[in-house]
Short mmCIF file of C-alpha atoms and ligand atoms in Angstrom, two decimals:
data_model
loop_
_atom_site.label_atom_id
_atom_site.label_comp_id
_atom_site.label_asym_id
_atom_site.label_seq_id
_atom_site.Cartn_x
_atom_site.Cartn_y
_atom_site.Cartn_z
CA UNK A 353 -129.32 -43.34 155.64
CA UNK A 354 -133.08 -43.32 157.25
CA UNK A 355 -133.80 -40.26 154.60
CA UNK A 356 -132.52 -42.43 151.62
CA UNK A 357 -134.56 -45.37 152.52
CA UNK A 358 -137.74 -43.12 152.81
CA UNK A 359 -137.29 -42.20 149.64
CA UNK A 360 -136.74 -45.09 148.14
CA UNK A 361 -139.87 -46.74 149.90
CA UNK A 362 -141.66 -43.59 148.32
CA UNK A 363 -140.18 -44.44 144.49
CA UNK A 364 -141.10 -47.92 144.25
CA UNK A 365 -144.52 -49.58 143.80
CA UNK A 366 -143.80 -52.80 144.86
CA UNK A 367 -141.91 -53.85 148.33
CA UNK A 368 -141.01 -57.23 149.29
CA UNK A 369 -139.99 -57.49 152.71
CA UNK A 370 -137.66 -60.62 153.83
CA UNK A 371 -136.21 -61.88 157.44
CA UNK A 372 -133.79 -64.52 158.38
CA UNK A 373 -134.50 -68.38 158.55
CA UNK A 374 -135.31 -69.85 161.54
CA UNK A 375 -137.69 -66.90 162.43
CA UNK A 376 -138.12 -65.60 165.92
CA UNK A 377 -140.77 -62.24 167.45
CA UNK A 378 -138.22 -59.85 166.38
CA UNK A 379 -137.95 -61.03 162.28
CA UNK A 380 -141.43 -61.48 162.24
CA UNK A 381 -142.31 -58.42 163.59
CA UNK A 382 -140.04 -56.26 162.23
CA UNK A 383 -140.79 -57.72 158.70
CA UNK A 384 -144.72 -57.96 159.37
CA UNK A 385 -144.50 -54.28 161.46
CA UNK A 386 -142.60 -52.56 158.60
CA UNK A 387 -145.05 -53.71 155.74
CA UNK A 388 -148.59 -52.44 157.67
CA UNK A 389 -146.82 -49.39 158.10
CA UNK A 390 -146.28 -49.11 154.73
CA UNK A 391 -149.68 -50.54 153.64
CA UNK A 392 -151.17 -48.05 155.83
CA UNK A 393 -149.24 -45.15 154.86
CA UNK A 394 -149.41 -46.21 151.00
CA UNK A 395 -152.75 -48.15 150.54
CA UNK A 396 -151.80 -48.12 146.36
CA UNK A 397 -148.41 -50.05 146.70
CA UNK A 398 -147.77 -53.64 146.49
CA UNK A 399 -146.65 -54.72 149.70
CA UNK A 400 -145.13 -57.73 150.28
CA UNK A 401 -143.78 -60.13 153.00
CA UNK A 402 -142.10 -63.37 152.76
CA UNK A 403 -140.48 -66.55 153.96
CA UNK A 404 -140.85 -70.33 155.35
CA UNK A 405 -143.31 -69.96 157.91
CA UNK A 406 -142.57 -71.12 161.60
CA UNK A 407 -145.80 -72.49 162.82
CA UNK A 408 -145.73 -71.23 166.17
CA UNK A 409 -145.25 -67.77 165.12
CA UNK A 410 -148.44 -67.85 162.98
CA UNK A 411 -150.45 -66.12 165.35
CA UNK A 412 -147.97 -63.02 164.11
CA UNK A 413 -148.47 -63.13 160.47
CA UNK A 414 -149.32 -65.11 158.25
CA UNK A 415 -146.91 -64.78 154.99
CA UNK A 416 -148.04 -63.89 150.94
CA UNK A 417 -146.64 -66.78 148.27
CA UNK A 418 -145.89 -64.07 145.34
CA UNK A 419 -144.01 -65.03 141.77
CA UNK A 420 -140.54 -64.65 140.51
CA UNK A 421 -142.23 -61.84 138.48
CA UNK A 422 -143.12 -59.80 141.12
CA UNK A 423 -139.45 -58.66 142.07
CA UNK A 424 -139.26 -57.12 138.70
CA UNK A 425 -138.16 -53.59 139.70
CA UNK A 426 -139.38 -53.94 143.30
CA UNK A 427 -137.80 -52.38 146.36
CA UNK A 428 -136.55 -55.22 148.75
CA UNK A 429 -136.18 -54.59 152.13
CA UNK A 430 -134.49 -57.15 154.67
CA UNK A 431 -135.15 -56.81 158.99
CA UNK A 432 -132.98 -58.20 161.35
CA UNK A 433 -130.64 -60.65 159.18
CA UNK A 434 -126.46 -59.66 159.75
CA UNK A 435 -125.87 -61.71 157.01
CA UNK A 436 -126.64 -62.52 153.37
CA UNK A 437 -126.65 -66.16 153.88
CA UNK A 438 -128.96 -65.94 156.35
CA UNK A 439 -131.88 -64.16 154.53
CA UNK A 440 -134.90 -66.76 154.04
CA UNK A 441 -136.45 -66.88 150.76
CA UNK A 442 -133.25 -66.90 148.38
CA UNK A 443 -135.11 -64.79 145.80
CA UNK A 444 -134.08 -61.41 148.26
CA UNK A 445 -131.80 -60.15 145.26
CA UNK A 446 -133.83 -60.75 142.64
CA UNK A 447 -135.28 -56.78 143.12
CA UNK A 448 -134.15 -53.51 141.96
CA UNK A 449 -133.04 -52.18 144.94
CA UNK A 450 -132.05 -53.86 147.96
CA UNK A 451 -131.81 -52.37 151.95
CA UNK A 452 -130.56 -54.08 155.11
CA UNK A 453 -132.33 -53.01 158.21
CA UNK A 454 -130.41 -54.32 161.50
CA UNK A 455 -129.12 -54.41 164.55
CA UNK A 456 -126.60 -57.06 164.95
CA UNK A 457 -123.01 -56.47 164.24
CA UNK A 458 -122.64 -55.40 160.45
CA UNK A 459 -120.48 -58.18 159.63
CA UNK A 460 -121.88 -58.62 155.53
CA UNK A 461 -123.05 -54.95 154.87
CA UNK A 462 -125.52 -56.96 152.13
CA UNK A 463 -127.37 -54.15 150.15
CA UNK A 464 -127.41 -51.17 148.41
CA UNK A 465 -128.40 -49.41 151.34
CA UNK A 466 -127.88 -49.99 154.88
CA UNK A 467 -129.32 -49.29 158.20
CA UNK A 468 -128.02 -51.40 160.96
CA UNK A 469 -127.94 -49.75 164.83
CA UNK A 470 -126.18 -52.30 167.32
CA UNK A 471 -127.78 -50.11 170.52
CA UNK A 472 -131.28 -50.75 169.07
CA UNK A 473 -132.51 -54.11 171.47
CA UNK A 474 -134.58 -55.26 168.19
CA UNK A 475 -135.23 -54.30 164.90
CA UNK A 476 -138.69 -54.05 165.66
CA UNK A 477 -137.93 -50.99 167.78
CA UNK A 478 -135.44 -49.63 164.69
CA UNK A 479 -138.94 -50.14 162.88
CA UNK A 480 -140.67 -48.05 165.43
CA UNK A 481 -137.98 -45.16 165.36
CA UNK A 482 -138.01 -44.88 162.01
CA UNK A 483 -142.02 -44.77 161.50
CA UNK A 484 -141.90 -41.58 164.42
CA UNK A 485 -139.08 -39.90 162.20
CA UNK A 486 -141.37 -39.74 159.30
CA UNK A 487 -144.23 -39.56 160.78
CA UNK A 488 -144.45 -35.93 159.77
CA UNK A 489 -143.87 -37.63 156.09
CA UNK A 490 -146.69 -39.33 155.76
CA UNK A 491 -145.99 -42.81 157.50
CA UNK A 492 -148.86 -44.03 159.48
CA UNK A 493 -149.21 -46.06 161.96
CA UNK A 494 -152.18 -49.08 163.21
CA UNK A 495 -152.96 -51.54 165.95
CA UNK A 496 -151.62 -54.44 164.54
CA UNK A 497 -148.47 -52.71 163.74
CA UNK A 498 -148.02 -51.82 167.34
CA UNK A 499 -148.87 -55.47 168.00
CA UNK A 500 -146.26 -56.81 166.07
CA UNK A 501 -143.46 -54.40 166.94
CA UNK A 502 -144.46 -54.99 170.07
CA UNK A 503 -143.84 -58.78 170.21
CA UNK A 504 -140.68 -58.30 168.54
CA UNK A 505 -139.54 -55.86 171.10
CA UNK A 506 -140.90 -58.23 174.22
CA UNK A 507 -139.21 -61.55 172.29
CA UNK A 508 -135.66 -59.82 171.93
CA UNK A 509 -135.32 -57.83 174.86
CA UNK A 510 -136.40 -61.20 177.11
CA UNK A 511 -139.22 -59.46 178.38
CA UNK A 512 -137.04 -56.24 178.99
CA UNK A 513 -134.76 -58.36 180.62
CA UNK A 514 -131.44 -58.15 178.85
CA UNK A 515 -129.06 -55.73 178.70
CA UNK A 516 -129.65 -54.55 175.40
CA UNK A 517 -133.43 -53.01 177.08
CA UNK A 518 -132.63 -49.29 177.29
CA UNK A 519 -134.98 -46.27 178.46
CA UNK A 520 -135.73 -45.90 174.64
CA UNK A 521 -136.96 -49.29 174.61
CA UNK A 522 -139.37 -48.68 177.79
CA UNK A 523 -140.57 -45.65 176.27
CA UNK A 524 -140.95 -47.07 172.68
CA UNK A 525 -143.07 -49.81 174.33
CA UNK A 526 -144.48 -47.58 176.32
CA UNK A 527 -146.12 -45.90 173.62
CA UNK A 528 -147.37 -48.90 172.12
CA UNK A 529 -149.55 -50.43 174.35
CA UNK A 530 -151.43 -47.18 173.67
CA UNK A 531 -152.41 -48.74 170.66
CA UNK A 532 -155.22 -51.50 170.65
CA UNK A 533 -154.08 -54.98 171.12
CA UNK A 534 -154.29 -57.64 173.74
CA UNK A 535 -150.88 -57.52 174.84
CA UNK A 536 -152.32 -60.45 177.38
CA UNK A 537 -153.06 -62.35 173.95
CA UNK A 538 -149.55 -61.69 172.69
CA UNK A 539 -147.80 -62.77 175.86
CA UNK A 540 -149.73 -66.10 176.27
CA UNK A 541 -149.04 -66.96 172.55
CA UNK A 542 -145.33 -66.20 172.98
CA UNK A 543 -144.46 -68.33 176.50
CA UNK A 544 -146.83 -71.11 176.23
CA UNK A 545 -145.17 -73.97 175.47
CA UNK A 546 -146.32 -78.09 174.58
CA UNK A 547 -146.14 -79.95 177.68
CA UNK A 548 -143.41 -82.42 176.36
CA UNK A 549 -141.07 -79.05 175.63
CA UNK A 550 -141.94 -78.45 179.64
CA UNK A 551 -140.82 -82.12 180.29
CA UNK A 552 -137.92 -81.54 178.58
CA UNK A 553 -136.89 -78.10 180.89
CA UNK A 554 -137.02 -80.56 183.54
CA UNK A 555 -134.37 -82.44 181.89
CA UNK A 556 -132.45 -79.63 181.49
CA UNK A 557 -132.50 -78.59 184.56
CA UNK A 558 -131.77 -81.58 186.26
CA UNK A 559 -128.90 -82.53 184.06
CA UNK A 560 -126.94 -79.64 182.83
CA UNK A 561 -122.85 -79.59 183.43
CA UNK A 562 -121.24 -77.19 185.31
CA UNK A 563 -117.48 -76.49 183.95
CA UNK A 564 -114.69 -74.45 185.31
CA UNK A 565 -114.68 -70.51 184.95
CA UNK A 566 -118.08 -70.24 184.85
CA UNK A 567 -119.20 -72.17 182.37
CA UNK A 568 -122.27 -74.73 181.66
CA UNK A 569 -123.72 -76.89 178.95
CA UNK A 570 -126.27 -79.58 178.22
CA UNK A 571 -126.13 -81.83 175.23
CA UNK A 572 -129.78 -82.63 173.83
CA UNK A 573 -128.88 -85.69 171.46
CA UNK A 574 -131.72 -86.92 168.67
CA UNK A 575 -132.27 -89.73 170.70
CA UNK A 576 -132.82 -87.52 173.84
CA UNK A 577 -135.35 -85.06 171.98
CA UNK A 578 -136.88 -88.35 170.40
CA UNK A 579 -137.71 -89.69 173.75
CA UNK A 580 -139.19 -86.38 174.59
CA UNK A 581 -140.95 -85.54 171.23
CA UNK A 582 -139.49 -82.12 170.74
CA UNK A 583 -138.16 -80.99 167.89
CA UNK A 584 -134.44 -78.78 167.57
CA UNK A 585 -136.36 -75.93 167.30
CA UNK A 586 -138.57 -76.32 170.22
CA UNK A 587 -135.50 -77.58 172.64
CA UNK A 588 -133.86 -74.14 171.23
CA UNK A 589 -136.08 -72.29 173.38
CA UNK A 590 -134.96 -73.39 176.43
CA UNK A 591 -131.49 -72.34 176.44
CA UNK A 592 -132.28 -69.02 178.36
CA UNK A 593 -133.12 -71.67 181.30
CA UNK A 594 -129.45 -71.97 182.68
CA UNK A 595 -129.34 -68.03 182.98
CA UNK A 596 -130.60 -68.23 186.49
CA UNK A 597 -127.61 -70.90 187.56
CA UNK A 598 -125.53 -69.00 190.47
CA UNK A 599 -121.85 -68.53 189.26
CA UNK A 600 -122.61 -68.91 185.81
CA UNK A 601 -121.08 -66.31 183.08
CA UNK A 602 -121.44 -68.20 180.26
CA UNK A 603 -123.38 -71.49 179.07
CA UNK A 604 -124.24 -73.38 175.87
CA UNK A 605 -126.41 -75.84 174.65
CA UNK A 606 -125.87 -78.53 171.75
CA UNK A 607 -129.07 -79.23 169.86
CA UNK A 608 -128.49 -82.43 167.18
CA UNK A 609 -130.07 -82.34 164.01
CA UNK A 610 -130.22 -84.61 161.31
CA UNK A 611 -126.95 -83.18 159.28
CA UNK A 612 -125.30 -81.22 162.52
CA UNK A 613 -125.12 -80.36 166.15
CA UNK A 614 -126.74 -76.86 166.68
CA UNK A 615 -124.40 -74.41 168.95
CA UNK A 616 -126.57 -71.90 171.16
CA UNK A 617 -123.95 -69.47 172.91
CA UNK A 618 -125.37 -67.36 175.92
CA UNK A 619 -123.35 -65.47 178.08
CA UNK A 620 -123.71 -62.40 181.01
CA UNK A 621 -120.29 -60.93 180.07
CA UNK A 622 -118.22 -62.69 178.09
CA UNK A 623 -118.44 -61.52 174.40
CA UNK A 624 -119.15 -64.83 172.72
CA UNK A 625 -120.31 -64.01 168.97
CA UNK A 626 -116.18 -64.33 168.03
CA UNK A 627 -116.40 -67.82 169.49
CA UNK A 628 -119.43 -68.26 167.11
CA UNK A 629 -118.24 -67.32 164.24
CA UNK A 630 -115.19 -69.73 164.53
CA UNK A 631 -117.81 -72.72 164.47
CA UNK A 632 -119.59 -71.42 161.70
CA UNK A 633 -121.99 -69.13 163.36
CA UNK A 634 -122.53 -65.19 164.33
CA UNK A 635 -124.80 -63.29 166.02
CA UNK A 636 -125.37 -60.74 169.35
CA UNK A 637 -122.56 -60.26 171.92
CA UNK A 638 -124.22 -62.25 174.38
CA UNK A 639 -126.59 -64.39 172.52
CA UNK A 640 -125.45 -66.09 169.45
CA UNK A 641 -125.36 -69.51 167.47
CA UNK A 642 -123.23 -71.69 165.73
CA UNK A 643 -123.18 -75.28 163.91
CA UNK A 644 -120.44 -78.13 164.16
CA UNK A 645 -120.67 -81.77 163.71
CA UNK A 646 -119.21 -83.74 166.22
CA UNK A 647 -119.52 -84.41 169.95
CA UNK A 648 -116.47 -84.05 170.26
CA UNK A 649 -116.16 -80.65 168.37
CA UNK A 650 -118.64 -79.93 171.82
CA UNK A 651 -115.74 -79.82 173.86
CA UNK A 652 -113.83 -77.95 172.04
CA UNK A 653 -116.37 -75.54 172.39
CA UNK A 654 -116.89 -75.82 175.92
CA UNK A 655 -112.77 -75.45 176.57
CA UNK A 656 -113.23 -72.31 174.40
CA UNK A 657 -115.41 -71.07 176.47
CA UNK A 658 -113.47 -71.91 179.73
CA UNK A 659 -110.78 -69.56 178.07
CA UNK A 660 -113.57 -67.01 177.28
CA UNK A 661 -114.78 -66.76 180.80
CA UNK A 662 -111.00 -66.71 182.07
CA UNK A 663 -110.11 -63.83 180.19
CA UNK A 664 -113.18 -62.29 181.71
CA UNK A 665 -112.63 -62.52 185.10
CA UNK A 666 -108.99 -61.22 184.78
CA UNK A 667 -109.72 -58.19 182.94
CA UNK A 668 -112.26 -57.38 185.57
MN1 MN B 518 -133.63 -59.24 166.35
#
């Protein structure tokens, strides 16, 4: 599969790269890693990335505004999105040819062709692997490629913290701090956060709920993150807080938006993406999301989970 998509990266002129909405390290620098490996390695092709940029993540990349036209016969490559309807910038199959590159479950095999490696911790280090194997081809590499695979490996991997952190991962990162970047610069951009998104970790830890089997949640309502002046997305990042709570297997957090209540699964065990997907949602085996709209749609959730964390401990 790696060999077809060389070649079709070789064949085309023009290559628009896409990631998923609600970007994080890993789509941006997957999607931004991938295209100055390209530009480097083909300085005459059109090379393209696009999307709704997330503020906080300009410090990445900055993305290109390009016409309808330009998809005419392109190549379009998509990082780190499982599923169609996730792909930000709508226009993704508006190309000649399209390619999934991935490591979440292959749920919506989108594409004409498909890469998608579920023991890769990011897509950023899929990105990595696939510029050594063709290295010998012609790919080439830069700094500010290894910067931005580099972030995307460090945001997914929790600073090699979860699970899905291998001894490929270590190496792969490994290999590019070699390269020069301020990986001081990188890490200060990533963790910093606004001092009202601090005030609002205090909240969380003061007032989450602790449930049977090993479960926890915290409900941020609009009028909570109003008082606090955080937006959904901010309040997001905080989920990973509850992680350090002793006992806990599995917690979730419900973000409200204007149209919905955001679900943000986390668990140390118990495989939660199925629960996801049965609120609307999807996503990593321990880390995933979902969208309902009710509070009391929460606790269905939450006795879900219960039942999640039950089956768990018996099977063990
Ligand atoms: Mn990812």
């Amino acid at each position: 599969m790696k060999e077809k998509i060389f070649e079709a990266m070789l064949k085309y002129d023009t290559i628009i790269i896409h990631r998923h909405v609600r970007p994080d390290p890993d789509a941006y620098g997957s999607q931004g890693g991938l295209a100055e490996i390209l530009k480097e390695s083909f300085p005459e092709k059109n090379i393209y990335t696009v999307g709704t940029e997330e503020e906080s993540l300009h410090f990445l990349r900055r993305l290109d505004n390009i016409d309808d036209d330009t998809y005419n016969g392109a190549l379009v490559i998509v990082c780190d999105t499982a599923n169609a309807e996730r792909i930000c910038d709508r226009r993704y199959d508006l190309g000649e040819m399209l390619v999934k590159i991935d490591h979440h479950p292959n749920e919506d095999p989108y594409g004409d062709l498909v890469w998608v490696d579920t023991t890769a911790s990011s897509t950023s280090e899929m990105i990595y692997e696939f510029y050594k194997e063709f290295n010998a081809q012609g790919l080439q590499f830069s700094d500010e490629a290894a910067r931005l695979l580099y972030a995307g490996i460090v945001g997914d991997t929790g600073r090699f913290l979860f699970p899905s952190t291998t001894e490929k991962t270590f190496s792969y990162a490994g290999e590019l701090i070699l390269y020069n970047f301020s990986r001081t610069e990188v890490y200060d951009k990533m963790y910093e956060l606004p001092p009202q998104v601090v005030k609002l970790n205090g909240y969380v830890l003061q007032n989450f709920t602790i449930h049977k089997n090993g479960v926890a949640s915290l409900k941020m309502t609009k009028e909570l993150l109003e008082k606090y002046g955080v937006r959904p997305s901010q309040a997001s990042l905080l989920v990973s807080e509850l992680g350090n709570v002793q006992g806990i297997k599995a917690w979730v957090f419900f973000i409200e938006e204007e149209d919905q209540i955001r679900v943000r699964l986390r668990s140390k065990g118990p495989v939660i993406n199925g629960l996801a997907r049965e609120y609307r949602g999807g996503g990593h085996p321990l880390a995933a999301g979902a969208s309902i709209h009710s509070w009391e749609e929460s606790n269905h959730v939450i006795r879900s989970l219960e039942e999640l964390c039950r089956e768990y401990a018996v099977r063990d």
